[in-house]
Amino acid sequence: MSQFHAWLGIASAGGIVSLSSFAGGSPDPDYTFAQLVPSYICFLFGIIAAAAVVYSLSLSRSKFAEHIACSSNREIANEAIQSIPVIMSYPRSMTEGANGSRDELISKSQRFHDLAERSWSAHRRWSIVSSMSVAISALAFVLGFLWPIYVVVFTEKGLIP
């Protein structure tokens, strides 16, 4: 995936450079540049979407690491909870102090659980954003590539008047 989105960004930038070189060498560069503006826009969107992939993938991986850390901490807290016996007594006030450390571990475990769930949800959202950005970048590259072909095949003047 990392190589693919890097390739898309580089290919879109290469598309801009190659079309600019082609237009600059044509007999009427202004006309050719004007005909290629949709391709330039598509390639620019491709570069921006490829850059968005880098950002969203880094956030996704960060949230995944946070999820793993919180899950591990939750499991450690749960093991500690199981090792502490529950003290029971009829007047509840007598057991509150004795079960204080166990209750504190239970609340920590719950906080780790909540944070792990939130970070997993964020990881999934950023993964979806990353996938959508790759798709947008690929589509933009293909459209940028196909536009000059369309102009040559389906217009009267083509790219060079």
Short mmCIF file of C-alpha atoms in Angstrom, two decimals:
data_model
loop_
_atom_site.label_atom_id
_atom_site.label_comp_id
_atom_site.label_asym_id
_atom_site.label_seq_id
_atom_site.Cartn_x
_atom_site.Cartn_y
_atom_site.Cartn_z
CA MET A 1 0.00 0.00 0.00
CA SER A 2 2.81 2.42 0.87
CA GLN A 3 4.53 1.81 -2.44
CA PHE A 4 1.27 2.13 -4.34
CA HIS A 5 0.33 5.55 -2.98
CA ALA A 6 3.92 6.76 -3.41
CA TRP A 7 3.79 5.57 -7.01
CA LEU A 8 0.49 7.40 -7.54
CA GLY A 9 1.91 10.68 -6.22
CA ILE A 10 5.08 10.38 -8.29
CA ALA A 11 3.14 9.33 -11.39
CA SER A 12 0.77 12.28 -11.05
CA ALA A 13 3.69 14.68 -10.65
CA GLY A 14 5.33 13.04 -13.65
CA GLY A 15 2.12 13.51 -15.61
CA ILE A 16 2.16 17.24 -14.91
CA VAL A 17 5.81 17.50 -15.94
CA SER A 18 5.43 15.44 -19.11
CA LEU A 19 2.30 17.29 -20.25
CA SER A 20 3.96 20.63 -19.55
CA SER A 21 6.99 19.57 -21.57
CA PHE A 22 4.76 18.39 -24.40
CA ALA A 23 2.71 21.60 -24.38
CA GLY A 24 5.81 23.79 -24.22
CA GLY A 25 7.23 22.12 -27.32
CA SER A 26 4.07 22.39 -29.40
CA PRO A 27 3.66 25.03 -32.14
CA ASP A 28 0.95 26.84 -30.12
CA PRO A 29 1.81 26.28 -26.45
CA ASP A 30 -1.03 28.49 -25.15
CA TYR A 31 -3.64 26.45 -26.97
CA THR A 32 -2.13 23.14 -25.92
CA PHE A 33 -1.82 24.27 -22.28
CA ALA A 34 -5.48 25.37 -22.33
CA GLN A 35 -6.55 21.97 -23.70
CA LEU A 36 -4.61 20.16 -20.96
CA VAL A 37 -5.95 22.13 -17.97
CA PRO A 38 -8.36 19.31 -16.94
CA SER A 39 -5.43 16.88 -16.90
CA TYR A 40 -3.37 19.26 -14.77
CA ILE A 41 -6.28 19.56 -12.31
CA CYS A 42 -6.73 15.78 -12.15
CA PHE A 43 -3.02 15.19 -11.60
CA LEU A 44 -2.97 17.88 -8.90
CA PHE A 45 -5.87 16.16 -7.11
CA GLY A 46 -3.93 12.90 -7.45
CA ILE A 47 -0.89 14.42 -5.74
CA ILE A 48 -3.01 15.93 -2.95
CA ALA A 49 -4.85 12.63 -2.38
CA ALA A 50 -1.54 10.72 -2.31
CA ALA A 51 -0.27 13.14 0.34
CA ALA A 52 -3.49 12.63 2.32
CA VAL A 53 -2.78 8.91 2.30
CA VAL A 54 0.52 9.47 4.09
CA TYR A 55 -1.18 11.56 6.77
CA SER A 56 -4.15 9.23 7.27
CA LEU A 57 -1.97 6.10 7.33
CA SER A 58 0.26 7.62 10.01
CA LEU A 59 -2.77 8.46 12.16
CA SER A 60 -4.26 5.02 11.57
CA ARG A 61 -1.06 3.28 12.63
CA SER A 62 -0.72 5.55 15.66
CA LYS A 63 -4.26 4.74 16.79
CA PHE A 64 -3.64 1.04 16.19
CA ALA A 65 -0.53 1.18 18.40
CA GLU A 66 -2.54 3.02 21.06
CA HIS A 67 -5.20 0.30 20.87
CA ILE A 68 -2.60 -2.46 21.34
CA ALA A 69 -1.00 -0.65 24.29
CA CYS A 70 -4.33 -0.02 26.03
CA SER A 71 -5.46 -3.60 25.43
CA SER A 72 -2.24 -4.90 26.93
CA ASN A 73 -2.56 -2.59 29.94
CA ARG A 74 -6.17 -3.69 30.38
CA GLU A 75 -5.14 -7.35 30.41
CA ILE A 76 -2.40 -6.65 32.97
CA ALA A 77 -4.91 -4.83 35.17
CA ASN A 78 -7.42 -7.69 34.80
CA GLU A 79 -4.77 -10.22 35.85
CA ALA A 80 -3.96 -8.09 38.89
CA ILE A 81 -7.68 -7.85 39.73
CA GLN A 82 -8.01 -11.63 39.63
CA SER A 83 -5.06 -12.03 41.99
CA ILE A 84 -6.67 -9.83 44.67
CA PRO A 85 -9.42 -11.59 46.62
CA VAL A 86 -12.75 -9.86 47.21
CA ILE A 87 -13.32 -9.07 50.86
CA MET A 88 -16.95 -9.35 51.88
CA SER A 89 -18.58 -8.21 55.07
CA TYR A 90 -22.10 -7.31 56.10
CA PRO A 91 -21.56 -3.64 56.77
CA ARG A 92 -20.41 -2.47 53.35
CA SER A 93 -18.45 0.37 54.94
CA MET A 94 -16.01 -2.15 56.42
CA THR A 95 -15.13 -3.63 53.02
CA GLU A 96 -14.77 -0.34 51.13
CA GLY A 97 -11.31 0.34 52.50
CA ALA A 98 -10.19 -3.28 52.14
CA ASN A 99 -11.35 -3.51 48.51
CA GLY A 100 -10.06 -0.03 47.61
CA SER A 101 -7.02 -1.21 45.66
CA ARG A 102 -9.12 -3.79 43.80
CA ASP A 103 -11.79 -1.20 42.97
CA GLU A 104 -9.09 1.18 41.72
CA LEU A 105 -7.71 -1.53 39.43
CA ILE A 106 -11.22 -2.22 38.14
CA SER A 107 -11.70 1.45 37.27
CA LYS A 108 -8.27 1.54 35.56
CA SER A 109 -9.18 -1.55 33.57
CA GLN A 110 -12.42 0.09 32.47
CA ARG A 111 -10.57 3.28 31.43
CA PHE A 112 -8.06 1.20 29.43
CA HIS A 113 -10.96 -0.66 27.83
CA ASP A 114 -12.74 2.57 26.87
CA LEU A 115 -9.55 4.08 25.44
CA ALA A 116 -8.77 0.87 23.53
CA GLU A 117 -12.25 0.91 21.99
CA ARG A 118 -12.02 4.59 21.04
CA SER A 119 -8.58 4.14 19.52
CA TRP A 120 -9.78 1.09 17.56
CA SER A 121 -12.68 3.11 16.16
CA ALA A 122 -10.33 5.94 15.22
CA HIS A 123 -7.95 3.43 13.61
CA ARG A 124 -10.78 2.04 11.48
CA ARG A 125 -11.94 5.54 10.46
CA TRP A 126 -8.43 6.59 9.43
CA SER A 127 -7.99 3.32 7.54
CA ILE A 128 -11.15 4.07 5.58
CA VAL A 129 -9.96 7.63 4.88
CA SER A 130 -6.65 6.20 3.70
CA SER A 131 -8.35 3.74 1.36
CA MET A 132 -10.62 6.45 -0.02
CA SER A 133 -7.62 8.73 -0.61
CA VAL A 134 -5.82 5.98 -2.52
CA ALA A 135 -8.93 5.43 -4.65
CA ILE A 136 -9.26 9.17 -5.33
CA SER A 137 -5.59 9.43 -6.23
CA ALA A 138 -5.82 6.45 -8.60
CA LEU A 139 -8.98 7.79 -10.22
CA ALA A 140 -7.44 11.24 -10.62
CA PHE A 141 -4.35 9.74 -12.24
CA VAL A 142 -6.41 7.69 -14.68
CA LEU A 143 -8.60 10.67 -15.59
CA GLY A 144 -5.55 12.89 -15.99
CA PHE A 145 -4.02 10.30 -18.29
CA LEU A 146 -7.19 9.76 -20.32
CA TRP A 147 -8.05 13.42 -20.92
CA PRO A 148 -5.35 14.08 -23.56
CA ILE A 149 -6.37 10.87 -25.33
CA TYR A 150 -9.99 12.04 -25.31
CA VAL A 151 -8.99 15.44 -26.72
CA VAL A 152 -6.97 13.85 -29.53
CA VAL A 153 -9.61 11.27 -30.46
CA PHE A 154 -12.90 13.15 -30.00
CA THR A 155 -12.21 16.81 -30.76
CA GLU A 156 -11.68 18.39 -34.13
CA LYS A 157 -8.49 20.35 -33.40
CA GLY A 158 -6.88 17.89 -30.99
CA LEU A 159 -4.00 19.05 -28.82
CA ILE A 160 -2.02 20.77 -31.57
CA PRO A 161 -3.98 23.18 -33.80
#
